[in-house]
Short mmCIF file of C-alpha atoms and ligand atoms in Angstrom, two decimals:
data_model
loop_
_atom_site.label_atom_id
_atom_site.label_comp_id
_atom_site.label_asym_id
_atom_site.label_seq_id
_atom_site.Cartn_x
_atom_site.Cartn_y
_atom_site.Cartn_z
CA MET F 1 5.06 -30.13 -14.69
CA ALA F 2 2.33 -29.23 -11.61
CA ARG F 3 3.07 -26.08 -9.15
CA THR F 4 4.98 -27.31 -6.50
CA ASP F 5 2.34 -27.65 -3.28
CA LEU F 6 2.80 -24.69 -1.29
CA SER F 7 0.10 -25.03 0.89
CA ILE F 8 0.74 -24.98 4.53
CA GLU F 9 -1.49 -26.01 8.02
CA LEU F 10 -0.90 -23.38 10.77
CA THR F 11 -2.13 -24.05 14.28
CA GLY F 12 -4.81 -25.61 12.72
CA LEU F 13 -5.43 -23.10 9.33
CA ALA F 14 -5.37 -24.14 6.26
CA LEU F 15 -3.05 -22.14 4.09
CA GLU F 16 -2.60 -22.37 0.08
CA ASN F 17 1.19 -20.82 0.34
CA PRO F 18 2.94 -19.82 4.28
CA ALA F 19 4.01 -15.86 3.03
CA ILE F 20 1.12 -13.74 4.93
CA LEU F 21 0.75 -10.46 5.01
CA ALA F 22 2.12 -8.89 8.28
CA ALA F 23 0.23 -6.42 10.95
CA GLY F 24 0.12 -2.84 10.25
CA VAL F 25 0.18 -2.60 6.31
CA LEU F 26 -2.99 -2.16 3.70
CA GLY F 27 -4.81 -3.60 6.90
CA THR F 28 -6.64 -1.76 8.39
CA THR F 29 -9.94 -1.50 6.36
CA GLY F 30 -12.20 -4.81 4.80
CA SER F 31 -11.89 -4.13 1.47
CA SER F 32 -7.43 -3.69 1.15
CA LEU F 33 -7.02 -7.05 3.13
CA LYS F 34 -9.60 -8.57 0.16
CA ARG F 35 -6.75 -6.80 -2.04
CA ILE F 36 -4.15 -8.51 -0.57
CA ALA F 37 -5.63 -11.76 -0.31
CA ASP F 38 -6.52 -11.67 -4.81
CA SER F 39 -3.29 -10.42 -4.73
CA GLY F 40 -2.27 -14.16 -3.29
CA ALA F 41 -1.11 -13.52 0.45
CA GLY F 42 -1.88 -17.02 2.43
CA ALA F 43 -3.85 -15.21 5.11
CA VAL F 44 -4.24 -11.71 6.05
CA VAL F 45 -2.93 -10.29 9.29
CA THR F 46 -5.48 -6.21 10.13
CA LYS F 47 -3.99 -3.70 11.43
CA SER F 48 -3.83 -3.69 14.95
CA ILE F 49 -7.35 -2.82 16.91
CA GLY F 50 -7.99 -1.56 20.39
CA ILE F 51 -10.16 -0.93 22.53
CA GLU F 52 -11.58 2.86 21.85
CA PRO F 53 -10.85 4.91 18.88
CA LYS F 54 -6.68 6.24 18.78
CA PRO F 55 -6.02 9.17 16.18
CA GLY F 56 -2.31 7.41 16.34
CA HIS F 57 0.53 9.82 16.15
CA PRO F 58 1.53 12.74 15.09
CA ASN F 59 2.95 12.85 11.70
CA PRO F 60 5.61 12.62 9.95
CA THR F 61 4.44 9.08 11.67
CA MET F 62 6.09 7.48 8.82
CA PHE F 63 9.89 7.33 6.78
CA LYS F 64 11.53 5.81 3.94
CA LEU F 65 15.25 5.20 4.51
CA GLY F 66 17.82 3.59 2.30
CA CYS F 67 17.76 -0.01 3.89
CA GLY F 68 14.08 0.03 5.58
CA PHE F 69 11.68 2.30 6.78
CA LEU F 70 11.17 4.34 10.50
CA ASN F 71 7.78 4.27 11.65
CA ALA F 72 5.86 5.32 14.15
CA MET F 73 2.34 5.25 14.17
CA GLY F 74 1.12 4.94 17.38
CA LEU F 75 -1.40 2.15 16.65
CA PRO F 76 -4.29 4.14 14.77
CA ASN F 77 -7.56 2.76 14.65
CA PRO F 78 -11.81 2.85 14.92
CA SER F 79 -12.31 0.82 18.04
CA TYR F 80 -12.83 -3.27 18.22
CA LYS F 81 -16.24 -2.30 17.82
CA GLU F 82 -16.16 -0.15 14.99
CA PHE F 83 -13.52 -3.07 13.00
CA ARG F 84 -15.92 -5.84 13.25
CA GLY F 85 -18.23 -4.88 9.67
CA GLU F 86 -14.08 -4.71 8.41
CA LEU F 87 -13.72 -8.04 9.63
CA ILE F 88 -16.51 -9.75 8.24
CA THR F 89 -15.57 -7.55 4.74
CA ALA F 90 -12.11 -8.65 5.20
CA ARG F 91 -13.34 -12.28 5.77
CA GLU F 92 -14.65 -12.33 2.05
CA GLY F 93 -11.44 -12.79 0.66
CA GLY F 94 -11.04 -16.65 1.51
CA VAL F 95 -8.07 -16.42 3.36
CA PRO F 96 -7.15 -16.40 7.13
CA VAL F 97 -8.14 -13.35 9.03
CA ILE F 98 -5.96 -13.51 11.56
CA ALA F 99 -6.64 -10.11 14.28
CA SER F 100 -4.40 -8.00 15.68
CA VAL F 101 -5.27 -6.94 19.12
CA PHE F 102 -3.23 -5.24 21.72
CA GLY F 103 -4.44 -3.47 25.27
CA ALA F 104 -2.91 -2.49 28.05
CA HIS F 105 -3.21 -5.85 30.52
CA PRO F 106 -5.51 -9.27 30.21
CA ASP F 107 -8.80 -8.39 31.32
CA GLU F 108 -8.20 -5.90 27.48
CA PHE F 109 -6.58 -8.20 25.81
CA SER F 110 -9.84 -10.37 26.30
CA GLN F 111 -12.50 -7.20 25.69
CA ILE F 112 -11.26 -6.87 22.44
CA ILE F 113 -11.12 -11.06 21.27
CA THR F 114 -14.52 -11.80 22.44
CA GLY F 115 -15.94 -8.50 20.56
CA LEU F 116 -14.09 -9.47 17.54
CA ASP F 117 -15.74 -11.88 17.08
CA GLY F 118 -15.42 -14.03 14.03
CA ALA F 119 -11.52 -14.11 13.54
CA ASP F 120 -9.84 -16.82 12.06
CA ALA F 121 -7.22 -16.50 14.36
CA TYR F 122 -5.99 -13.22 16.89
CA GLU F 123 -2.71 -11.97 17.20
CA LEU F 124 -1.33 -10.73 20.65
CA ASN F 125 0.79 -7.32 19.73
CA VAL F 126 3.19 -7.18 22.86
CA SER F 127 5.10 -5.91 20.72
CA CYS F 128 5.33 -2.58 19.58
CA PRO F 129 7.98 0.28 20.60
CA HIS F 130 6.43 3.01 20.59
CA ALA F 131 3.11 3.33 21.91
CA SER F 132 3.18 4.22 25.40
CA GLY F 133 1.82 1.55 28.26
CA TYR F 134 1.30 -0.54 24.60
CA GLY F 135 2.87 -4.30 22.81
CA ALA F 136 6.29 -3.77 24.28
CA ALA F 137 5.79 -2.20 27.02
CA VAL F 138 3.53 -4.60 28.44
CA GLY F 139 5.83 -7.69 26.21
CA THR F 140 9.21 -7.16 27.87
CA ASP F 141 7.90 -8.41 30.80
CA PRO F 142 7.47 -12.33 30.87
CA VAL F 143 5.15 -12.86 33.96
CA LEU F 144 2.14 -10.34 31.93
CA VAL F 145 3.23 -11.85 28.99
CA THR F 146 2.34 -15.31 30.30
CA GLU F 147 -1.20 -14.18 31.59
CA ILE F 148 -2.26 -11.84 29.01
CA THR F 149 -1.71 -15.62 26.38
CA LYS F 150 -3.81 -17.19 29.13
CA ALA F 151 -6.50 -14.88 28.71
CA ALA F 152 -6.40 -14.09 25.28
CA LYS F 153 -6.74 -18.52 24.93
CA GLN F 154 -9.04 -17.79 26.95
CA ALA F 155 -11.06 -15.07 25.22
CA ALA F 156 -10.63 -17.51 21.62
CA ASN F 157 -12.16 -19.89 19.98
CA ALA F 158 -9.49 -19.67 18.09
CA PRO F 159 -5.84 -19.74 17.74
CA VAL F 160 -3.54 -17.56 19.38
CA TRP F 161 -0.44 -16.50 18.30
CA VAL F 162 2.14 -14.25 19.53
CA LYS F 163 4.31 -11.65 18.28
CA LEU F 164 6.92 -10.89 19.89
CA THR F 165 9.23 -7.75 20.55
CA PRO F 166 12.77 -8.21 19.94
CA ASN F 167 13.49 -5.20 21.81
CA VAL F 168 14.66 -7.84 24.37
CA THR F 169 17.96 -8.74 26.15
CA ASP F 170 15.84 -12.09 25.38
CA ILE F 171 13.34 -12.86 23.28
CA VAL F 172 13.71 -17.37 23.67
CA GLU F 173 12.88 -15.75 27.31
CA ILE F 174 10.16 -13.91 26.12
CA GLY F 175 8.83 -17.27 23.05
CA GLU F 176 8.45 -19.49 26.42
CA ALA F 177 6.23 -16.92 28.18
CA ALA F 178 4.21 -16.95 25.66
CA GLN F 179 4.24 -20.71 24.80
CA LYS F 180 3.63 -21.11 29.00
CA GLY F 181 0.86 -19.31 28.44
CA GLY F 182 -1.02 -21.51 25.28
CA ALA F 183 0.14 -19.72 22.62
CA ASP F 184 -0.06 -22.01 19.76
CA ALA F 185 2.31 -20.18 17.54
CA VAL F 186 4.63 -16.83 18.16
CA VAL F 187 6.06 -14.59 14.89
CA ALA F 188 9.05 -12.54 15.44
CA ILE F 189 9.35 -9.87 15.15
CA ASN F 190 8.18 -6.37 15.39
CA THR F 191 9.93 -3.82 14.56
CA VAL F 192 13.58 -2.36 16.05
CA ARG F 193 14.11 0.80 18.00
CA GLY F 194 14.41 3.09 15.80
CA MET F 195 15.49 7.52 15.14
CA ALA F 196 15.96 9.29 12.33
CA ILE F 197 17.66 13.13 13.08
CA ASP F 198 17.23 15.51 10.15
CA ILE F 199 20.92 17.05 9.89
CA HIS F 200 19.92 20.67 8.06
CA SER F 201 16.83 21.65 11.46
CA GLY F 202 18.45 19.48 13.82
CA TYR F 203 15.25 18.17 14.76
CA PRO F 204 14.13 14.32 15.47
CA ILE F 205 12.44 13.33 11.75
CA LEU F 206 9.20 10.97 13.43
CA GLY F 207 6.37 13.67 14.96
CA ASN F 208 6.71 10.98 18.09
CA ARG F 209 10.40 11.30 17.68
CA PHE F 210 11.81 7.48 18.09
CA GLY F 211 10.05 4.82 15.75
CA GLY F 212 10.33 0.91 14.68
CA LEU F 213 12.72 0.55 12.02
CA SER F 214 11.65 -2.44 9.47
CA GLY F 215 12.24 -3.90 5.66
CA ALA F 216 15.72 -4.81 4.77
CA ALA F 217 18.41 -4.08 7.15
CA ILE F 218 16.91 -5.45 10.35
CA HIS F 219 16.26 -9.24 7.96
CA PRO F 220 19.28 -10.78 9.52
CA VAL F 221 17.97 -9.57 13.16
CA ALA F 222 15.17 -11.00 12.69
CA VAL F 223 16.70 -14.47 10.90
CA LYS F 224 18.84 -15.40 15.15
CA CYS F 225 15.55 -14.53 16.56
CA VAL F 226 13.42 -17.70 14.53
CA TYR F 227 16.36 -19.19 14.87
CA ASP F 228 16.78 -19.29 18.68
CA LEU F 229 12.97 -19.37 19.17
CA TYR F 230 12.73 -22.45 16.48
CA GLN F 231 15.42 -24.31 18.81
CA ALA F 232 13.89 -23.80 22.21
CA LEU F 233 10.04 -23.23 21.90
CA ASP F 234 7.61 -26.46 20.56
CA ILE F 235 5.49 -24.20 18.69
CA PRO F 236 5.70 -22.96 15.33
CA VAL F 237 7.06 -19.73 15.06
CA ILE F 238 5.99 -17.48 11.90
CA GLY F 239 9.13 -15.14 10.57
CA VAL F 240 8.65 -11.65 10.11
CA GLY F 241 11.05 -8.92 8.93
CA GLY F 242 12.64 -7.86 6.15
CA ILE F 243 11.29 -10.23 4.07
CA ALA F 244 11.50 -8.83 -0.19
CA ASN F 245 12.41 -11.76 -2.20
CA TYR F 246 11.34 -16.32 -2.14
CA GLN F 247 15.64 -16.01 -1.19
CA ASP F 248 14.84 -14.31 1.80
CA VAL F 249 11.34 -16.86 2.64
CA VAL F 250 14.02 -19.93 1.86
CA GLU F 251 16.50 -18.00 4.68
CA MET F 252 14.40 -17.70 7.26
CA MET F 253 12.22 -20.91 6.01
CA MET F 254 15.86 -22.65 6.61
CA ALA F 255 16.44 -21.41 10.33
CA GLY F 256 12.94 -23.05 11.53
CA ALA F 257 10.19 -20.82 10.43
CA CYS F 258 6.75 -21.72 9.02
CA ALA F 259 4.91 -19.20 7.66
CA VAL F 260 6.26 -15.70 6.89
CA GLN F 261 4.45 -12.07 6.99
CA ILE F 262 5.39 -9.97 4.62
CA GLY F 263 5.20 -5.90 6.15
CA SER F 264 7.42 -2.99 4.01
CA ALA F 265 7.74 -4.83 0.76
CA VAL F 266 4.07 -4.46 -0.06
CA TYR F 267 5.28 -1.08 0.11
CA ASP F 268 7.20 -1.69 -3.72
CA SER F 269 5.02 -4.08 -4.45
CA ILE F 270 1.65 -5.06 -4.38
CA ASN F 271 2.26 -8.39 -6.32
CA ILE F 272 5.02 -9.45 -3.62
CA PHE F 273 3.15 -12.57 -2.62
CA ASN F 274 2.87 -13.77 -6.03
CA GLU F 275 6.16 -12.83 -6.40
CA VAL F 276 7.74 -15.08 -2.67
CA THR F 277 5.64 -17.45 -4.19
CA ALA F 278 6.33 -18.38 -7.58
CA GLY F 279 9.92 -17.74 -6.58
CA LEU F 280 9.43 -20.70 -3.50
CA ALA F 281 8.14 -23.53 -5.83
CA ARG F 282 10.03 -22.58 -8.63
CA TYR F 283 13.44 -23.45 -5.46
CA LEU F 284 11.67 -26.50 -4.30
CA ALA F 285 11.33 -27.56 -7.64
CA ASP F 286 13.88 -27.19 -9.08
CA ASN F 287 16.40 -29.01 -5.46
CA SER F 288 13.85 -32.15 -5.44
CA MET F 289 12.57 -30.24 -2.36
CA GLU F 290 9.39 -30.40 0.04
CA LEU F 291 8.41 -27.26 2.34
CA ASP F 292 9.39 -29.69 5.32
CA ASP F 293 13.16 -30.30 3.95
CA ILE F 294 13.53 -26.34 4.12
CA ILE F 295 12.10 -25.70 6.98
CA GLY F 296 15.36 -25.71 10.35
CA MET F 297 17.03 -27.14 7.68
CA ALA F 298 20.59 -24.80 8.83
CA HIS F 299 20.06 -26.25 12.85
CA ARG F 300 19.52 -30.14 10.95
CA LYS F 301 23.52 -28.61 9.14
CA VAL F 302 25.02 -27.87 11.80
CA GLY F 303 23.39 -30.67 14.62
CA ARG F 304 21.66 -28.23 17.53
C1 FMN A 401 3.07 0.92 8.73
C2 FMN A 401 3.73 0.02 9.51
C3 FMN A 401 3.00 -0.67 10.52
C4 FMN A 401 2.87 -0.78 11.97
N1 FMN A 401 1.82 -1.34 12.45
C5 FMN A 401 1.60 -2.74 12.63
C6 FMN A 401 1.13 -3.06 14.23
O1 FMN A 401 -0.79 -1.91 13.12
N2 FMN A 401 0.78 -4.09 14.53
C7 FMN A 401 2.17 -5.05 14.36
O2 FMN A 401 2.14 -5.75 15.51
N3 FMN A 401 3.22 -4.24 13.70
C8 FMN A 401 2.64 -3.24 12.62
N4 FMN A 401 3.71 -3.02 12.35
C9 FMN A 401 4.91 -4.17 12.17
C10 FMN A 401 5.58 -5.25 11.24
O3 FMN A 401 4.21 -6.06 11.60
C11 FMN A 401 6.65 -6.14 10.83
O4 FMN A 401 6.64 -7.35 12.16
C12 FMN A 401 7.77 -5.23 10.85
O5 FMN A 401 7.58 -4.14 10.04
C13 FMN A 401 8.66 -6.17 10.33
O6 FMN A 401 7.88 -6.92 8.94
P1 FMN A 401 8.16 -5.97 7.33
O7 FMN A 401 10.12 -5.79 7.13
O8 FMN A 401 8.03 -7.13 6.79
O9 FMN A 401 7.64 -4.45 7.68
C14 FMN A 401 4.04 -1.85 11.70
C15 FMN A 401 5.09 -1.70 10.83
C16 FMN A 401 4.72 -0.83 9.48
C17 FMN A 401 6.01 -0.23 8.42
#
């Protein structure tokens, strides 16, 4: 039997399948990005890259919970100048490489994007919940999000995706601000602000005291954000948050995602991309459907 076609066109990029590596997980070196490409990902996103080298927050930076992970890495990265070589290596993986970039204001985003020429697309991290002055510190202000997106679009000769934070009253307002700035797609969601305390010592566990929650715990939050964004926006929505199997992919697509990203589940299985795409292909074949049939299905079912 012919394998169900999972290939998609996403903001002008050709992907063999819609399962993408999320930013920040095994994305700091070109060779690890290549390894994920070889493990069946349709595209890979790099660790978020900034202007200057950054060591990140003190340890512990990551903590496993029963329902996911808490992390406060603090955007450690070698700077865009040092990352150029990694990008070249990553592209040998043969799948689109999306450079995730972060900055404090529009000019910084422009500078990094110009300096990191050669990525297949750029993902603007305006959503990290635990880096002072960056990420969600800029991504909760709709005016700034529009300005940053405009500046990025001017600097980039590739599509620009904007990654949104759920740590706002209304994620749709921020999605609309990105669309207004000319974003080619939005990515939802980054981690949800959270904290854990060691009951034996009374100390917060993370070196930064608080961090971002990812994994199974945030999946329903991500599904709701994607559902709302799909309804309000004209640009594609890429869904991320707690995806660990093909059923999660199908659900996220029914909410309106045309592609998904996977982060935390990679820690359990590097083969997760092959697993979810095989399951997705089987699901579509068993139900005599194509990808387009499931994208946004939940909206059509309830008639809005
Ligand atoms: C250890 C770790 C590091 C992360 N670093 C970044 C990052 O550098 N930039 C970014 O935009 N998101 C980062 N994220 C967020 C993920 O890309 C993703 O949005 C989030 O983890 C939800 O997806 P998941 O539940 O599949 O992990 C990080 C997540 C984790 C767990």
